[in-house]
Short mmCIF file of C-alpha atoms in Angstrom, two decimals:
data_model
loop_
_atom_site.label_atom_id
_atom_site.label_comp_id
_atom_site.label_asym_id
_atom_site.label_seq_id
_atom_site.Cartn_x
_atom_site.Cartn_y
_atom_site.Cartn_z
CA MET A 1 1.71 -46.42 17.29
CA ASP A 2 2.00 -43.13 15.53
CA TYR A 3 4.56 -40.61 16.42
CA HIS A 4 3.76 -37.01 15.85
CA VAL A 5 6.75 -34.84 15.73
CA LYS A 6 6.29 -31.15 15.55
CA LEU A 7 8.64 -29.45 13.22
CA ASP A 8 8.45 -25.71 13.16
CA LEU A 9 8.03 -24.37 9.69
CA PHE A 10 9.96 -21.36 8.60
CA GLU A 11 9.34 -18.79 5.96
CA GLY A 12 12.85 -19.15 4.66
CA PRO A 13 16.48 -19.57 5.65
CA LEU A 14 16.63 -16.10 7.24
CA ASP A 15 13.56 -16.89 9.31
CA LEU A 16 15.14 -20.14 10.48
CA LEU A 17 18.41 -18.39 11.36
CA LEU A 18 16.56 -15.73 13.35
CA HIS A 19 14.75 -18.47 15.23
CA LEU A 20 18.03 -20.19 16.11
CA ILE A 21 19.56 -16.90 17.19
CA SER A 22 16.63 -15.97 19.42
CA LYS A 23 16.67 -19.47 20.93
CA ALA A 24 20.32 -18.97 21.81
CA LYS A 25 19.33 -15.63 23.33
CA ILE A 26 21.99 -13.60 21.62
CA LYS A 27 21.92 -10.40 19.66
CA ILE A 28 22.26 -10.59 15.92
CA GLU A 29 25.48 -8.56 15.97
CA ASP A 30 27.09 -11.00 18.43
CA VAL A 31 26.21 -14.14 16.57
CA SER A 32 28.92 -16.68 16.02
CA ILE A 33 28.15 -17.95 12.56
CA THR A 34 30.23 -21.06 13.25
CA GLU A 35 27.97 -22.17 16.09
CA ILE A 36 24.78 -21.32 14.31
CA THR A 37 25.92 -23.26 11.25
CA GLU A 38 25.91 -26.46 13.30
CA GLN A 39 22.34 -25.95 14.41
CA TYR A 40 21.24 -24.86 10.99
CA LEU A 41 22.56 -28.04 9.40
CA ASP A 42 20.97 -30.11 12.20
CA TYR A 43 17.66 -28.62 11.33
CA LEU A 44 18.06 -29.39 7.64
CA ASP A 45 18.88 -32.98 8.63
CA LYS A 46 15.66 -33.15 10.59
CA MET A 47 13.74 -31.86 7.64
CA LYS A 48 15.26 -34.53 5.46
CA LYS A 49 14.36 -37.21 8.00
CA PHE A 50 10.74 -36.13 8.02
CA ASP A 51 10.61 -35.99 4.27
CA VAL A 52 10.02 -32.29 4.18
CA GLU A 53 11.05 -30.94 0.87
CA ILE A 54 13.93 -28.58 1.32
CA ALA A 55 13.66 -25.49 -0.78
CA SER A 56 16.78 -24.56 -2.68
CA GLU A 57 17.09 -21.30 -0.74
CA PHE A 58 17.84 -23.31 2.41
CA LEU A 59 20.65 -25.11 0.63
CA VAL A 60 22.10 -21.88 -0.71
CA MET A 61 22.15 -20.55 2.84
CA ALA A 62 23.82 -23.74 4.08
CA ALA A 63 26.54 -23.24 1.50
CA THR A 64 26.96 -19.59 2.53
CA LEU A 65 27.26 -20.58 6.19
CA LEU A 66 29.83 -23.23 5.43
CA TYR A 67 31.76 -20.77 3.32
CA ILE A 68 31.84 -18.28 6.18
CA LYS A 69 32.93 -21.02 8.55
CA SER A 70 35.72 -22.13 6.25
CA ARG A 71 36.94 -18.57 5.90
CA ALA A 72 37.20 -18.32 9.67
CA LEU A 73 39.34 -21.47 9.78
CA LEU A 74 41.81 -20.35 7.17
CA PRO A 75 44.56 -17.92 8.06
CA LYS A 76 43.82 -14.42 6.93
CA PRO A 77 45.95 -12.93 4.19
CA GLN A 78 48.61 -10.56 5.46
CA ILE A 79 47.51 -7.61 3.44
CA GLN A 80 43.97 -6.63 4.38
CA GLU A 81 42.03 -4.99 1.68
CA ASP A 82 39.65 -2.44 3.06
CA ASP A 83 36.79 -2.92 0.69
CA GLU A 84 36.95 -6.69 0.77
CA PHE A 85 33.52 -8.26 0.77
CA ASP A 86 32.84 -9.89 4.13
CA PRO A 87 30.11 -12.52 3.75
CA GLU A 88 29.64 -12.74 7.53
CA GLN A 89 28.95 -9.03 7.91
CA ASP A 90 26.72 -9.15 4.86
CA LEU A 91 24.68 -12.00 6.32
CA ILE A 92 24.35 -10.23 9.67
CA ARG A 93 23.19 -7.09 7.89
CA ARG A 94 20.61 -9.08 5.95
CA LEU A 95 19.39 -10.78 9.11
CA ALA A 96 18.92 -7.43 10.86
CA GLU A 97 17.07 -6.05 7.85
CA TYR A 98 14.77 -9.05 7.61
CA LYS A 99 14.10 -8.98 11.35
CA LYS A 100 12.90 -5.37 11.06
CA TYR A 101 10.21 -6.30 8.54
CA LYS A 102 9.29 -9.54 10.27
CA GLU A 103 8.63 -7.64 13.49
CA VAL A 104 6.62 -4.93 11.85
CA SER A 105 4.55 -7.53 10.02
CA GLU A 106 3.46 -8.78 13.45
CA LYS A 107 2.22 -5.28 14.24
CA LEU A 108 0.37 -5.10 10.95
CA LYS A 109 -1.17 -8.48 11.72
CA GLU A 110 -2.53 -7.06 14.97
CA ARG A 111 -3.99 -4.08 13.14
CA LYS A 112 -5.54 -6.37 10.57
CA LYS A 113 -7.15 -8.34 13.37
CA ILE A 114 -8.66 -5.20 14.86
CA TYR A 115 -9.94 -3.98 11.53
CA SER A 116 -11.13 -7.26 10.04
CA ASN A 117 -14.45 -7.30 11.88
CA ILE A 118 -15.28 -3.65 12.07
CA TYR A 119 -16.31 -1.07 9.56
CA TYR A 120 -15.78 2.63 9.51
CA LYS A 121 -17.00 5.19 7.08
CA LEU A 122 -15.17 7.11 4.40
CA PRO A 123 -14.21 10.66 5.27
CA GLU A 124 -16.79 13.26 4.29
CA GLU A 125 -15.97 15.02 1.06
CA LEU A 126 -15.51 18.47 2.44
CA VAL A 127 -14.47 21.38 0.31
CA TYR A 128 -11.21 22.55 1.74
CA LYS A 129 -10.28 26.19 1.82
CA LYS A 130 -7.95 26.92 -1.03
CA ASP A 131 -4.60 28.18 -0.07
CA GLU A 132 -3.81 30.82 -2.70
CA SER A 133 -0.07 30.36 -2.54
CA THR A 134 -0.30 26.69 -3.35
CA THR A 135 -3.19 26.20 -5.73
CA SER A 136 -3.87 22.54 -5.45
CA ILE A 137 -3.15 21.43 -8.95
CA ILE A 138 -2.64 17.75 -9.10
CA GLU A 139 -0.51 16.37 -11.84
CA GLY A 140 -2.40 13.52 -13.42
CA ASP A 141 -1.49 10.27 -15.07
CA VAL A 142 -3.03 7.98 -17.64
CA ASN A 143 -5.64 6.72 -15.18
CA ASP A 144 -7.01 10.23 -14.73
CA LEU A 145 -7.30 10.60 -18.48
CA ILE A 146 -9.17 7.33 -18.73
CA SER A 147 -11.66 8.21 -16.00
CA ALA A 148 -12.26 11.59 -17.64
CA PHE A 149 -12.90 9.79 -20.91
CA VAL A 150 -15.40 7.44 -19.28
CA LYS A 151 -17.17 10.48 -17.87
CA LEU A 152 -17.20 12.11 -21.29
CA MET A 153 -18.68 9.06 -22.96
CA ALA A 154 -21.42 8.97 -20.37
CA GLN A 155 -22.64 12.33 -21.65
CA LYS A 156 -25.86 12.19 -23.60
CA LYS A 157 -24.59 13.39 -26.94
CA PHE A 158 -22.36 10.38 -27.34
CA HIS A 159 -25.16 7.95 -26.70
CA ARG A 160 -26.31 5.96 -29.66
CA THR A 161 -29.04 7.67 -31.64
CA GLU A 162 -32.44 6.04 -31.88
CA ARG A 163 -31.98 5.56 -35.56
CA ILE A 164 -30.91 2.09 -36.39
CA PHE A 165 -29.66 3.04 -39.81
CA TYR A 166 -27.52 6.02 -40.35
CA PRO A 167 -25.06 6.97 -43.03
CA VAL A 168 -21.58 5.66 -42.48
CA HIS A 169 -19.02 8.34 -43.07
CA LYS A 170 -15.53 7.58 -43.97
CA ARG A 171 -13.57 9.60 -41.51
CA SER A 172 -10.22 10.49 -42.81
CA ILE A 173 -8.61 11.86 -39.68
CA THR A 174 -5.85 9.70 -38.25
CA VAL A 175 -4.24 9.71 -34.84
CA SER A 176 -1.11 11.43 -36.12
CA GLN A 177 -3.18 14.12 -37.83
CA ARG A 178 -5.06 14.71 -34.62
CA ILE A 179 -1.77 14.91 -32.69
CA ASN A 180 -0.69 17.68 -35.07
CA GLN A 181 -3.98 19.49 -34.57
CA ILE A 182 -3.65 19.34 -30.80
CA LYS A 183 -0.06 20.55 -31.10
CA ARG A 184 -1.26 23.52 -33.12
CA ILE A 185 -3.89 24.34 -30.51
CA LEU A 186 -1.28 24.15 -27.77
CA ASN A 187 1.07 26.36 -29.77
CA LYS A 188 -1.57 29.06 -29.95
CA LYS A 189 -2.70 28.74 -26.35
CA VAL A 190 -0.60 27.65 -23.42
CA GLN A 191 -3.14 25.13 -22.30
CA CYS A 192 -6.46 23.68 -23.29
CA SER A 193 -9.26 21.83 -21.61
CA PHE A 194 -9.81 18.12 -22.01
CA PHE A 195 -13.53 18.43 -22.55
CA GLN A 196 -13.17 21.29 -25.04
CA LEU A 197 -11.08 19.08 -27.28
CA PHE A 198 -14.08 16.85 -27.77
CA GLU A 199 -16.66 19.55 -28.26
CA GLU A 200 -16.93 19.64 -32.06
CA HIS A 201 -16.68 15.89 -32.40
CA TYR A 202 -19.85 13.93 -32.32
CA TYR A 203 -18.68 10.80 -34.00
CA ARG A 204 -17.41 8.08 -31.82
CA SER A 205 -14.46 7.44 -34.08
CA ASP A 206 -13.34 11.07 -33.78
CA VAL A 207 -13.65 10.91 -30.04
CA VAL A 208 -11.61 7.73 -29.94
CA VAL A 209 -8.97 9.19 -32.25
CA THR A 210 -8.69 12.30 -30.04
CA PHE A 211 -8.35 10.16 -26.95
CA LEU A 212 -5.71 7.95 -28.57
CA ALA A 213 -3.84 11.05 -29.67
CA LEU A 214 -3.78 12.33 -26.10
CA LEU A 215 -2.58 8.99 -24.75
CA GLU A 216 0.14 8.87 -27.40
CA MET A 217 1.28 12.42 -26.62
CA LEU A 218 1.31 11.72 -22.90
CA LYS A 219 3.38 8.61 -23.45
CA ASP A 220 5.91 10.53 -25.54
CA ASN A 221 6.09 13.24 -22.88
CA GLN A 222 4.84 15.86 -25.32
CA ILE A 223 2.09 16.98 -22.96
CA ARG A 224 1.44 17.05 -19.26
CA ILE A 225 -1.97 16.92 -17.68
CA PHE A 226 -3.24 18.65 -14.58
CA GLN A 227 -6.42 18.64 -12.58
CA GLN A 228 -7.69 21.16 -10.06
CA GLY A 229 -9.28 18.45 -8.01
CA GLN A 230 -11.14 15.21 -8.27
CA PHE A 231 -13.86 15.09 -10.97
CA GLU A 232 -12.84 18.44 -12.43
CA ASP A 233 -11.82 19.17 -15.98
CA ILE A 234 -8.36 18.07 -17.02
CA ILE A 235 -6.01 20.75 -18.27
CA ILE A 236 -3.58 19.82 -21.00
CA ARG A 237 -0.31 21.66 -21.26
CA ARG A 238 2.68 21.40 -23.48
CA ALA A 239 5.60 19.67 -21.77
CA LYS A 240 8.60 21.92 -21.51
CA MET B 1 -15.21 26.48 22.60
CA LYS B 2 -14.22 28.28 25.77
CA ASP B 3 -17.42 27.79 27.75
CA MET B 4 -18.12 24.21 26.73
CA ASP B 5 -18.43 21.69 29.50
CA GLU B 6 -16.85 18.26 29.27
CA ARG B 7 -19.97 16.61 27.94
CA GLU B 8 -20.16 19.13 25.14
CA ILE B 9 -16.50 18.72 24.28
CA MET B 10 -17.00 14.96 24.14
CA GLY B 11 -19.95 15.53 21.83
CA LEU B 12 -17.85 17.78 19.64
CA ILE B 13 -15.08 15.19 19.41
CA GLU B 14 -17.66 12.54 18.57
CA SER B 15 -18.92 14.64 15.67
CA LEU B 16 -15.36 15.21 14.44
CA LEU B 17 -14.76 11.45 14.50
CA PHE B 18 -17.93 10.91 12.49
CA VAL B 19 -17.00 13.38 9.76
CA SER B 20 -13.41 12.16 9.64
CA GLY B 21 -14.17 8.46 9.28
CA ASP B 22 -10.43 7.87 9.52
CA ALA B 23 -8.67 7.81 12.87
CA ILE B 24 -7.74 11.20 14.36
CA PRO B 25 -4.55 11.46 16.43
CA ALA B 26 -5.05 12.59 20.04
CA LYS B 27 -2.47 15.30 19.40
CA ARG B 28 -4.55 16.89 16.63
CA ILE B 29 -7.65 16.97 18.80
CA ALA B 30 -5.64 18.52 21.61
CA GLU B 31 -4.19 21.21 19.35
CA PHE B 32 -7.61 22.05 17.94
CA LEU B 33 -9.26 22.29 21.36
CA ASN B 34 -6.23 23.98 22.85
CA MET B 35 -6.12 21.34 25.54
CA ASP B 36 -3.47 19.20 27.15
CA VAL B 37 -3.10 15.93 25.23
CA ARG B 38 -3.36 13.94 28.48
CA LYS B 39 -6.66 15.63 29.19
CA VAL B 40 -7.87 14.68 25.71
CA ARG B 41 -6.88 11.06 26.29
CA LYS B 42 -8.81 11.08 29.55
CA LEU B 43 -11.90 12.51 27.87
CA MET B 44 -11.58 9.94 25.11
CA GLU B 45 -11.45 7.12 27.66
CA ARG B 46 -14.73 8.45 29.01
CA LEU B 47 -16.24 8.67 25.53
CA ILE B 48 -15.17 5.08 24.89
CA ASP B 49 -16.81 4.06 28.18
CA VAL B 50 -20.05 5.82 27.28
CA PHE B 51 -20.29 3.95 23.99
CA ASN B 52 -19.47 0.64 25.68
CA PHE B 53 -21.81 1.17 28.60
CA GLU B 54 -24.76 1.86 26.35
CA ARG B 55 -23.83 -1.11 24.15
CA ARG B 56 -24.14 1.03 21.07
CA GLY B 57 -23.68 -0.35 17.57
CA LEU B 58 -20.78 2.00 17.18
CA GLN B 59 -17.67 2.19 19.28
CA VAL B 60 -14.75 4.52 19.62
CA ILE B 61 -11.53 2.61 19.15
CA ARG B 62 -8.03 3.63 20.02
CA VAL B 63 -5.20 2.62 17.72
CA ASP B 64 -1.70 3.99 18.29
CA ASP B 65 -2.89 7.07 20.17
CA SER B 66 -5.50 7.88 17.51
CA TYR B 67 -9.25 7.58 17.87
CA GLN B 68 -11.80 6.35 15.40
CA LEU B 69 -15.53 5.75 15.20
CA ALA B 70 -16.27 2.24 13.99
CA THR B 71 -18.84 -0.52 14.17
CA ARG B 72 -18.61 -3.05 16.96
CA PRO B 73 -16.78 -6.27 16.06
CA GLU B 74 -19.58 -8.55 17.33
CA TYR B 75 -21.84 -7.17 14.62
CA GLY B 76 -19.28 -7.70 11.87
CA GLU B 77 -20.70 -10.98 10.64
CA TYR B 78 -24.26 -9.62 10.53
CA ILE B 79 -23.11 -6.57 8.61
CA ASP B 80 -21.41 -8.87 6.13
CA LYS B 81 -24.57 -10.94 5.85
CA PHE B 82 -26.86 -7.93 5.40
CA PHE B 83 -24.74 -6.39 2.67
CA GLY B 84 -23.65 -9.73 1.21
CA SER B 85 -20.03 -8.76 1.53
CA ASP B 86 -17.21 -11.23 1.24
CA LYS B 87 -15.75 -12.54 4.45
CA LYS B 88 -12.52 -10.73 5.07
CA GLN B 89 -9.51 -12.90 4.45
CA THR B 90 -6.67 -13.71 6.74
CA LEU B 91 -3.18 -13.40 5.36
CA SER B 92 -0.45 -15.98 5.85
CA GLN B 93 2.85 -15.04 7.43
CA ALA B 94 4.65 -15.14 4.08
CA VAL B 95 2.08 -12.84 2.52
CA LEU B 96 2.12 -10.45 5.48
CA GLU B 97 5.91 -10.18 5.44
CA THR B 98 5.88 -9.44 1.73
CA LEU B 99 3.16 -6.86 2.24
CA SER B 100 5.13 -5.18 5.04
CA ILE B 101 8.23 -4.89 2.88
CA ILE B 102 6.20 -3.38 0.03
CA ALA B 103 4.41 -0.99 2.39
CA TYR B 104 7.64 0.44 3.79
CA ARG B 105 9.86 0.24 0.75
CA GLN B 106 7.52 1.09 -2.12
CA PRO B 107 7.94 1.39 -4.99
CA ILE B 108 9.93 -1.84 -4.96
CA THR B 109 10.66 -4.63 -7.42
CA ARG B 110 10.06 -8.30 -6.75
CA MET B 111 13.79 -8.93 -6.78
CA ASP B 112 14.41 -6.44 -3.99
CA ILE B 113 11.64 -8.00 -1.90
CA GLU B 114 13.16 -11.44 -2.43
CA LEU B 115 16.58 -10.10 -1.46
CA ILE B 116 15.21 -9.00 1.90
CA ARG B 117 13.14 -12.12 2.58
CA GLY B 118 15.67 -14.56 1.17
CA VAL B 119 12.94 -16.57 -0.52
CA LYS B 120 10.87 -16.40 -3.68
CA CYS B 121 7.88 -14.09 -3.34
CA GLU B 122 6.04 -14.62 -6.59
CA TYR B 123 3.13 -16.41 -4.95
CA ALA B 124 2.78 -13.89 -2.13
CA ILE B 125 2.80 -11.01 -4.62
CA ASN B 126 0.09 -12.67 -6.72
CA VAL B 127 -2.06 -13.21 -3.64
CA LEU B 128 -1.66 -9.55 -2.67
CA ILE B 129 -2.57 -8.37 -6.16
CA ASP B 130 -5.61 -10.68 -6.22
CA LYS B 131 -6.78 -9.25 -2.91
CA GLY B 132 -6.25 -5.74 -4.20
CA LEU B 133 -3.79 -4.82 -1.46
CA ILE B 134 -0.94 -3.99 -3.82
CA LYS B 135 -0.72 -2.89 -7.43
CA GLU B 136 1.76 -2.25 -10.17
CA VAL B 137 2.84 1.37 -9.86
CA GLY B 138 5.36 1.57 -12.64
CA ARG B 139 8.51 0.09 -14.05
CA LEU B 140 12.08 0.48 -12.92
CA ASP B 141 14.37 2.08 -15.46
CA ALA B 142 16.76 -0.86 -15.47
CA PRO B 143 17.42 -3.86 -17.72
CA GLY B 144 14.24 -5.89 -18.16
CA ARG B 145 12.20 -2.94 -16.90
CA PRO B 146 11.00 -4.86 -13.80
CA ILE B 147 7.59 -4.05 -12.32
CA LEU B 148 7.49 -1.78 -9.30
CA TYR B 149 4.89 -2.58 -6.66
CA GLY B 150 3.11 -0.28 -4.23
CA THR B 151 0.20 -0.54 -1.82
CA THR B 152 -3.40 0.44 -2.65
CA ASN B 153 -6.06 2.45 -0.86
CA LEU B 154 -7.72 -0.84 0.06
CA PHE B 155 -4.54 -1.72 1.94
CA LEU B 156 -4.78 1.48 3.98
CA ARG B 157 -8.43 0.83 4.75
CA SER B 158 -8.04 -2.83 5.68
CA PHE B 159 -5.34 -1.89 8.14
CA GLY B 160 -7.11 1.21 9.43
CA LEU B 161 -4.49 3.62 8.13
CA SER B 162 -5.37 7.04 6.79
CA SER B 163 -2.03 7.40 5.01
CA LEU B 164 1.31 5.63 4.69
CA GLU B 165 2.72 8.01 7.28
CA ASP B 166 0.50 6.27 9.82
CA LEU B 167 2.39 2.98 9.42
CA PRO B 168 3.94 1.86 12.71
CA PRO B 169 7.60 2.95 12.74
CA LEU B 170 10.26 0.38 11.88
CA GLN B 171 12.40 -0.72 14.80
CA GLU B 172 16.00 0.15 14.05
#
């Protein structure tokens, strides 16, 4: 005859401790670590009996619990140091913290259940009234640069020509040369437009070099990029 | 809006819900209509009833005192079939806990997540990245430059949130 024994599975030692605490119907702050230690070790014994592999985290916790218990048994030193690390308080703090997220994950689970079988539409893309005092300039990052580049390459003039054979030019401009050029442009003007930078370049290699130069300058914090709104031109400014 | 009757106000709210797509808090509707929030809730209950009574393909749902226009759950599987979309996944407890910690504490490193959960979270993080619910948002300026994780727009949508501020508050 087969015996089926149900052994609750826990996400980790903190989960198990919370379970033991709630079973004992006590608040986390009032927990007696000494009592809980007993039950905790009992549970690990059960796991061993049923051949459940015990993750190392459970053993670390067992050691921590035993350490706390042993501290409670030993007489306290006469001179109390104020900032002495108290493992019991630390554990209680961790339990409370973990409980917070465990509980909220239940709420998120509920939400997920509601939303897993229904669909709703994306908000309409309305043009919002611009507030003059706070012109909505969004500071961009590398991803904005990349999507602007993809948009640029989609423009007709960068499409491959019908000619199969065309002269191959040796382009001599390097990324560092282009960086210097862009620096010069930014020295003359305060800012320049992303798309303008590509205007006189029809060769793919030039376009790529310009783009690499921008990425390099952004990485080195030499420039900052801004955008008025989604899908608009990117403005490049010198970093202060 | 002064001389609108209740039916017209309900119609107006319905059109707002359509344009919004995301859930609209009862409070915002009340402020806009210059109405008592309890009155708005009552009207919304009626609007919900109308949709249910007529067994429409759309429904008005209430989540945390916000209202939203959405498809009806019983049609979910047919919608998936029609558009050939992937069946939505369920998330295990471990993955959900990890996701919650990231949602509230982002940007956060794996080590900090593990400190809170007390167990390794590598697998859970990989699952969440695979499902597109979290992403790498940067690196912490500390030894080893550990990856910082944050939630994605897909996360907001799959949980019916219009922004992170809509997350249910943490119990202190």
